[in-house]
CSV table of C-alpha atoms in Angstrom, one decimal:
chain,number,residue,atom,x,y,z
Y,1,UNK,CA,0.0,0.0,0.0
Y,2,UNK,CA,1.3,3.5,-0.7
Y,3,UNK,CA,2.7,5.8,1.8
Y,4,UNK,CA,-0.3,8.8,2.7
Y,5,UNK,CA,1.0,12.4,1.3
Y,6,UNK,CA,0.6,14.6,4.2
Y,7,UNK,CA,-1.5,17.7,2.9
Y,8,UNK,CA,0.4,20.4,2.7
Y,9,UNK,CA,-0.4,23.4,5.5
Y,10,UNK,CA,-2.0,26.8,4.4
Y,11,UNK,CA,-0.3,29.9,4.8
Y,12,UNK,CA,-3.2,30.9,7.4
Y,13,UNK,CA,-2.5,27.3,9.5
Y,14,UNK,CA,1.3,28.1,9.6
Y,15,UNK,CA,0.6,31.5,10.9
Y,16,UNK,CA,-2.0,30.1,13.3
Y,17,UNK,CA,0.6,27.9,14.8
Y,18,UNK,CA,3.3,30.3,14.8
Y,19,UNK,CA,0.8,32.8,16.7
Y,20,UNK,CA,0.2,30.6,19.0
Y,21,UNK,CA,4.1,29.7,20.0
Y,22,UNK,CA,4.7,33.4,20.4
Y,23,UNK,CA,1.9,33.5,23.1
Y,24,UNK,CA,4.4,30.9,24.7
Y,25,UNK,CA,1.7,28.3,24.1
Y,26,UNK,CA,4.0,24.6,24.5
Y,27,UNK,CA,3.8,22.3,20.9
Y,28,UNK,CA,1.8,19.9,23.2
Y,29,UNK,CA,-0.9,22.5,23.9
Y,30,UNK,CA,-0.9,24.0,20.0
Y,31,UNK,CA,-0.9,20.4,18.5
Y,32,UNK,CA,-4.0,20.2,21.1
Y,33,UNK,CA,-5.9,23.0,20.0
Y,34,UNK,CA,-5.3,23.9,16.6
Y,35,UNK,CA,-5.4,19.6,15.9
Y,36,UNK,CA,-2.1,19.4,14.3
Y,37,UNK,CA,0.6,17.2,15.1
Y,38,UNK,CA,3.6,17.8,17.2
Y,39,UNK,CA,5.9,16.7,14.6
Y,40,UNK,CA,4.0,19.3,12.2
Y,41,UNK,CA,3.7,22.1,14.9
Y,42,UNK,CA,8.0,21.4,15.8
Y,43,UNK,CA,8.4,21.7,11.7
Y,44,UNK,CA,6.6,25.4,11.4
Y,45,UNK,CA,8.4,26.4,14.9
Y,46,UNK,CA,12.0,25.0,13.5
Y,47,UNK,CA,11.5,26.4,9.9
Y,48,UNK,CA,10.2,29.8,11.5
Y,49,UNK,CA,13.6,29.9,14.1
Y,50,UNK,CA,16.1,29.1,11.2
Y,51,UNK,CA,14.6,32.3,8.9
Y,52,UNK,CA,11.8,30.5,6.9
Y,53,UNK,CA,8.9,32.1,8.7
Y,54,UNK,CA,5.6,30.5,7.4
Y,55,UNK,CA,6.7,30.0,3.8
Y,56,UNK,CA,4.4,27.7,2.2
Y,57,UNK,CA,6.8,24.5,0.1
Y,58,UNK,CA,9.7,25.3,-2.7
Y,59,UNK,CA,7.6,24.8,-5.3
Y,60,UNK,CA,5.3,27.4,-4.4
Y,61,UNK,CA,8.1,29.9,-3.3
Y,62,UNK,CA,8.0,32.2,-6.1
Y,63,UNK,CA,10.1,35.7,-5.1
Y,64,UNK,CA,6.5,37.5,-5.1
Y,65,UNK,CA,5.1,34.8,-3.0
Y,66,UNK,CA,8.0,35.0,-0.2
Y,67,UNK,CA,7.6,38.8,-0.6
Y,68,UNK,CA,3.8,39.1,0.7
Y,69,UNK,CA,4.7,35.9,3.0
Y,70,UNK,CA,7.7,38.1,5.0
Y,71,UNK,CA,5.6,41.6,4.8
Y,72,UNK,CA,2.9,39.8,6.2
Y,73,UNK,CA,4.7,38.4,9.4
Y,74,UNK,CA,5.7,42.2,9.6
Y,75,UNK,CA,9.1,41.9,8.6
Y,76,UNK,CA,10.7,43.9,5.5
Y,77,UNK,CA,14.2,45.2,4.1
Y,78,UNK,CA,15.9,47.6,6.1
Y,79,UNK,CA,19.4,48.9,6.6
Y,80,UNK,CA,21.0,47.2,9.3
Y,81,UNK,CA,21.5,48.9,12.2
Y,82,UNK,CA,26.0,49.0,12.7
Y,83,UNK,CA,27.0,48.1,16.4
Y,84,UNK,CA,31.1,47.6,17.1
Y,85,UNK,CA,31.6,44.1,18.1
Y,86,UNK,CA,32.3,43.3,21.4
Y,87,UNK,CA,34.3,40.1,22.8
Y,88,UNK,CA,32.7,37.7,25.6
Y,89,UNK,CA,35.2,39.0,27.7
Y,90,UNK,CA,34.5,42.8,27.0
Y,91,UNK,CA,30.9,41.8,28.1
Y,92,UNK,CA,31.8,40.7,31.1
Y,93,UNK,CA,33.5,44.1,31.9
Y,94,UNK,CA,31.0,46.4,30.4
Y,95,UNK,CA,29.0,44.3,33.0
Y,96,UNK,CA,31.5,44.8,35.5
Y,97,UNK,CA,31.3,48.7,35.3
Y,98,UNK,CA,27.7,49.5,34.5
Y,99,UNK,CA,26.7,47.5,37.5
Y,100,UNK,CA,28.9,49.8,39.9
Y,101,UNK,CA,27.2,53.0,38.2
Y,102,UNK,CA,23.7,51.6,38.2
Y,103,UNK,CA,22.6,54.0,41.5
Y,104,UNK,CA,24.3,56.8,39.6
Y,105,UNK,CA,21.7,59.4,39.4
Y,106,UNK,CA,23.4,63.3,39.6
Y,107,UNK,CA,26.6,62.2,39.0
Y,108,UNK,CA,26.1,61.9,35.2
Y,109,UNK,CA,25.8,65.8,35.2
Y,110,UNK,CA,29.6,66.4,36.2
Y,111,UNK,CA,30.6,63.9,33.5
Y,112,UNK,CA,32.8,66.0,30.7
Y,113,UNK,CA,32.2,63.2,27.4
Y,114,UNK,CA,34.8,63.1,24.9
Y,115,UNK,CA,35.7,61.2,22.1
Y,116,UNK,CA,37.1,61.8,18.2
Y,117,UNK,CA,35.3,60.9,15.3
Y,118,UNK,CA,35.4,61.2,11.3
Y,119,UNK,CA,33.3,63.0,8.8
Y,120,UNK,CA,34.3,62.7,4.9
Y,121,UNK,CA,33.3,65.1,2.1
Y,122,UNK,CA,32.0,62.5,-0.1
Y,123,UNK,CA,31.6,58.7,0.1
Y,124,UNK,CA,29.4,55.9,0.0
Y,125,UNK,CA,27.0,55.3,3.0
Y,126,UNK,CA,28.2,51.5,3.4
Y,127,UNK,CA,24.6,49.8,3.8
Y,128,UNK,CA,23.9,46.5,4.2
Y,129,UNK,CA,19.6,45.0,4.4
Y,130,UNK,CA,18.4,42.9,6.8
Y,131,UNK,CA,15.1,40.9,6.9
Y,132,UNK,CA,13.7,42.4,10.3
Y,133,UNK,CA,10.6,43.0,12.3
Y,134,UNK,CA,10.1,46.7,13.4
Y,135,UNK,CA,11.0,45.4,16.9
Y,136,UNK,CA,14.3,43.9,15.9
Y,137,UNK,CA,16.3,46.5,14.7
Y,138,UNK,CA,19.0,45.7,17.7
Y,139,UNK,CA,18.1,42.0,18.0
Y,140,UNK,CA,21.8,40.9,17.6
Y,141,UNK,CA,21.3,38.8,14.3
Y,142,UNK,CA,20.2,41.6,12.5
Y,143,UNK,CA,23.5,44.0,13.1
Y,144,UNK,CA,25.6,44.7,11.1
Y,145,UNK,CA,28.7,44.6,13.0
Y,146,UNK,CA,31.2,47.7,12.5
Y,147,UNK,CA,35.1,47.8,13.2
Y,148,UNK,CA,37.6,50.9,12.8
Y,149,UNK,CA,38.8,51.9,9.2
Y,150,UNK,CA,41.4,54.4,8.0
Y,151,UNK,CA,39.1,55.9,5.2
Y,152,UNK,CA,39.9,59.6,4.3
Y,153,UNK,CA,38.2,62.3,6.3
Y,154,UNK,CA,38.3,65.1,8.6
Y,155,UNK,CA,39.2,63.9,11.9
Y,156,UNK,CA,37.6,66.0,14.8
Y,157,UNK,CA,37.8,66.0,18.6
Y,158,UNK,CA,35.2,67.2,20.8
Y,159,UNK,CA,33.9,67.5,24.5
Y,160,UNK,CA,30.5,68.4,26.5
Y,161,UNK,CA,28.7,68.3,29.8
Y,162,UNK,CA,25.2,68.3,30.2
Y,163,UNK,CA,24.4,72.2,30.3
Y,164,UNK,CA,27.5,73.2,27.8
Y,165,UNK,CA,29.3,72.5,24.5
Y,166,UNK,CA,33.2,72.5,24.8
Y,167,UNK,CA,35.5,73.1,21.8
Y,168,UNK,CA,35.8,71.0,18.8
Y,169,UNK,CA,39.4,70.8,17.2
Y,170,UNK,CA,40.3,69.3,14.0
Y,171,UNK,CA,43.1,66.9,14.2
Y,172,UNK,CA,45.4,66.9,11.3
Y,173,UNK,CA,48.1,63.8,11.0
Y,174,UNK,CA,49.2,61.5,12.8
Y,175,UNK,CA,48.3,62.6,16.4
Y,176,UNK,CA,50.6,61.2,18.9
Y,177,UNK,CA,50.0,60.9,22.7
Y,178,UNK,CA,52.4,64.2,22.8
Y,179,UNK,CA,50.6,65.8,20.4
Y,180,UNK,CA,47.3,64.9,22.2
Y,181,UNK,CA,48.2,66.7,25.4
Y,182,UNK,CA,49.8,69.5,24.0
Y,183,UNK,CA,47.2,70.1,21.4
Y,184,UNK,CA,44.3,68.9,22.8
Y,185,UNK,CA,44.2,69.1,26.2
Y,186,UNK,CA,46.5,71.4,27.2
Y,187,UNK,CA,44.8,74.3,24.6
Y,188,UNK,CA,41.5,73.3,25.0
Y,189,UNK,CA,40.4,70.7,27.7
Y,190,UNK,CA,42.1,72.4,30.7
Y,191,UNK,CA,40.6,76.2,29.4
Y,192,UNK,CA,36.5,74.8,29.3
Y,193,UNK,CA,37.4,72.8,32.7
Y,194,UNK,CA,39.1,76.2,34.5
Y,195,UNK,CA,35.3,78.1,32.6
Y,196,UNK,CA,33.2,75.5,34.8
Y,197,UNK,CA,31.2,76.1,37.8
Y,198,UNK,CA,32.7,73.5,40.5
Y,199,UNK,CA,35.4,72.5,38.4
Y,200,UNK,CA,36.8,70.6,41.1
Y,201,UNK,CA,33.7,68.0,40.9
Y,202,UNK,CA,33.7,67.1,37.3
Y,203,UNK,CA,35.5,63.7,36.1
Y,204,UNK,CA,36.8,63.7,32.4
Y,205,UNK,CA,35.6,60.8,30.3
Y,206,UNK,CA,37.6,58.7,27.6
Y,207,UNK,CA,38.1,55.6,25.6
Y,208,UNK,CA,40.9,53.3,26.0
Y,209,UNK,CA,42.9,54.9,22.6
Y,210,UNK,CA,47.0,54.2,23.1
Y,211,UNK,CA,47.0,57.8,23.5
Y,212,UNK,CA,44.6,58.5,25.6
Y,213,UNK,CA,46.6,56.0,27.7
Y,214,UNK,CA,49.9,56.9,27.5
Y,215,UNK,CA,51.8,57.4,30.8
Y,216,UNK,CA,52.3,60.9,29.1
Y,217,UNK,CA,48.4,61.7,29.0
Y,218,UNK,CA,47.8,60.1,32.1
Y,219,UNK,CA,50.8,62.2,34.0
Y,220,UNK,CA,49.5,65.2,32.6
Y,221,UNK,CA,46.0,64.9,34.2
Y,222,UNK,CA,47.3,64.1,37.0
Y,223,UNK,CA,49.6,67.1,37.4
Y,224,UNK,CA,46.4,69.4,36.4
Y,225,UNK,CA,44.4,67.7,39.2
Y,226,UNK,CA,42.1,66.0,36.3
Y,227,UNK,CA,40.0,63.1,37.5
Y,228,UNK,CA,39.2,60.5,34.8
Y,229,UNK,CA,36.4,58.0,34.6
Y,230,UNK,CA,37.7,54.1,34.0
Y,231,UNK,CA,36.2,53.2,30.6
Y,232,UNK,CA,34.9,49.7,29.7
Y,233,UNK,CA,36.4,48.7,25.9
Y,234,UNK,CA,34.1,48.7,23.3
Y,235,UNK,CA,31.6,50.8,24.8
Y,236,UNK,CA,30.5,53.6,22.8
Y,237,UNK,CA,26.8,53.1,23.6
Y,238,UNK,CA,27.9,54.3,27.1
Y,239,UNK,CA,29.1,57.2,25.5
Y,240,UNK,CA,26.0,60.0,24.4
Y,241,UNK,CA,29.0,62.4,22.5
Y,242,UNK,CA,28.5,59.4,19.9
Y,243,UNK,CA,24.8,60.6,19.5
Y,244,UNK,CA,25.9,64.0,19.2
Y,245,UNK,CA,28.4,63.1,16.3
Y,246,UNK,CA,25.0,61.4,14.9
Y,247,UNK,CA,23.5,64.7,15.2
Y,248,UNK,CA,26.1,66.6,14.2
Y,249,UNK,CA,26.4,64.3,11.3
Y,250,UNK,CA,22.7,64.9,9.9
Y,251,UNK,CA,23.4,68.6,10.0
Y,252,UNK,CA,26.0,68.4,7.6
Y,253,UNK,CA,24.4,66.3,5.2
Y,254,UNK,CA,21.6,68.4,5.0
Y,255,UNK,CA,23.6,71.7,5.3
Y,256,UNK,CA,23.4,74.0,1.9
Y,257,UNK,CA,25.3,74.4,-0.2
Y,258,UNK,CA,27.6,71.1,0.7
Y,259,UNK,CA,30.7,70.8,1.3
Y,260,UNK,CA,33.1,70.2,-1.4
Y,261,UNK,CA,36.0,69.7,0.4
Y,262,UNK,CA,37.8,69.3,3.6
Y,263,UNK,CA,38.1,73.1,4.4
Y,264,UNK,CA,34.3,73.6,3.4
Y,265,UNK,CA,33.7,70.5,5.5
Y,266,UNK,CA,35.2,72.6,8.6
Y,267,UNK,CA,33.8,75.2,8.6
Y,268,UNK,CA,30.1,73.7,8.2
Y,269,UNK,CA,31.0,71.2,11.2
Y,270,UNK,CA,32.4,74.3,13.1
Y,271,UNK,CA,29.2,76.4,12.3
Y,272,UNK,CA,26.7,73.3,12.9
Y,273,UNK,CA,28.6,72.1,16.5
Y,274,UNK,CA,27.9,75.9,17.7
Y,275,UNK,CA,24.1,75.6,16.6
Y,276,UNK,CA,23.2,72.5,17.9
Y,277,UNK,CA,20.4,72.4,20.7
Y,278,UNK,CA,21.0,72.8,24.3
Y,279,UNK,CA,18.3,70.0,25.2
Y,280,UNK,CA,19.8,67.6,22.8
Y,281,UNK,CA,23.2,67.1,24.9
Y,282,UNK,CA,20.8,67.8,28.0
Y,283,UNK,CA,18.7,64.8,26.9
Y,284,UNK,CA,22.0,62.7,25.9
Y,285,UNK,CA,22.9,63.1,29.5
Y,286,UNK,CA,19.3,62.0,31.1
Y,287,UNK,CA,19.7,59.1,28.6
Y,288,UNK,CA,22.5,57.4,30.5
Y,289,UNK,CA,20.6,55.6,33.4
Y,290,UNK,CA,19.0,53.9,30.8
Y,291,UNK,CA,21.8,53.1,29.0
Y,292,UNK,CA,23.3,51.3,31.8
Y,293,UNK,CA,20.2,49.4,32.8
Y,294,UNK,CA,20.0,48.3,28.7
Y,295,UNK,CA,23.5,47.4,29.2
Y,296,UNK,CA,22.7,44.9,32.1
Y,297,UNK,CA,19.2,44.1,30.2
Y,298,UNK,CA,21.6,42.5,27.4
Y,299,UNK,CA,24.2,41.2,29.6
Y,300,UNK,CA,26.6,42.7,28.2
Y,301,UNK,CA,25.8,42.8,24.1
Y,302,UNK,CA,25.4,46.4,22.7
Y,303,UNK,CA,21.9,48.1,22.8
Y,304,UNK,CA,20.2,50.6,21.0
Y,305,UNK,CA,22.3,53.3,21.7
């Protein structure tokens, strides 16, 4: 006697048992109601977990078909979201350190954030698509992970606290831990600290560069009486000056006329850092209880930031 063909599901069934397993019913209980078999109900679940959603069988899988089946489970092309990567044992000590600021209310406000960053004159935007949900723009298998480059571009330092913009200083060259205490934070770190209210209680931020590092940088804040604040590697979502580069960022691109080289490129950054919105870098500030309890949310993994 011949082997029974098992009728093939409807798109309507798959989604009926895929509904069901995001309500965290068990395969027992679906198979149960929906009067499907656990084999069948593990099959949908499996082919759903590996990226298959509720696609109906290859021979019906024309593109246009897939199309309408992944829009209508919500999920559609979208550049995906860049993160740095960051090493198990990075997570542990982003852990580490967001665990012993986690009461840290006030203290935020007498942070001074710092960092470099890069903006070139022309290029392309580097995007890669992802098949996502809305929700999943920083699920972890949808990101696009991002590591340094040496591209071209106008290299820029800047600084802020939460009620005041410091100075932002193009950096030219090769910059040397010499070159970044003479030029940066001997000309203009130390004169925004000596313009602060309470200067004494405000703790300079930084990432773990070499020269930030250097016994040369590090000697020279201590000989100014600059506190620093210990910085966990690979944590630039910990950081809100990266959202103000973002920021910083959009008003350049839609800055006119454009800039057509470096020297025009200046100047707009110059002119746009001076304009930018007192409660933005307020808000960037408030953001950073948050950040820290995402932080421990994910154990670790970047967030949304």
């Amino acid at each position: 006697m011949a082997a029974t063909q098992r009728k093939e599901l409807t798109e309507f069934q798959r989604g009926e048992i895929i509904g069901a397993w995001k309500c965290d019913f068990s395969i027992r209980k679906i198979s149960e109601i929906l009067k499907h078999s656990k084999s069948t109900v593990h099959e949908v679940i499996a082919a759903y977990k590996e990226g298959f959603e509720t696609l109906p069988s290859r021979s019906e899988a024309s593109p246009i078909t897939i199309k309408r089946y992944l829009h209508k489970n919500n999920i559609y092309g979208r550049v995906g979201a860049k993160k740095p990567f960051v090493n198990a044992a990075n997570k542990m000590k982003r852990l580490k350190w967001v665990k012993q600021k986690v009461k840290w209310i006030n203290e935020w406000e007498n942070i001074i954030w710092s960092d470099e960053s890069k903006f070139e004159v022309f290029g392309g935007d580097g995007k890669r698509y992802v098949w996502r949900t809305p929700q999943e723009k920083y699920n972890l298998k949808c990101l696009i992970p991002t590591f340094k480059s040496g591209q071209e571009s106008v290299m820029i330092w800047g600084c802020f606290v939460k009620n005041k913009l410091g100075p932002l200083v193009k950096l030219e060259g090769k910059i040397t831990a010499n070159i970044y205490v003479k030029e940066i934070l001997e000309k203009h770190l130390l004169p925004f600290i000596n313009n602060l209210e309470d200067k004494e209680n405000y703790i300079f931020q930084e990432d773990n560069a070499p020269i930030h590092t250097a016994n040369i940088a590090k000697k020279w804040k201590e000989d100014n009486n600059i506190a620093s604040l210990p910085w966990p590697a690979q944590s630039p979502d910990l950081n809100p000056i990266e959202n103000l580069w973002d920021e910083l960022e959009r008003k350049v691109r839609n800055h006119r006329p454009l800039p057509k080289n470096q020297d025009d490129l200046w100047k707009i950054l110059q002119e746009e850092w001076l304009n930018l919105d007192e409660k933005i870098y307020k808000n960037l500030v408030d953001s950073i209880s948050r950040r820290v309890a995402a932080v421990i949310e994910n154990k670790g993994d970047p967030t949304k930031y």
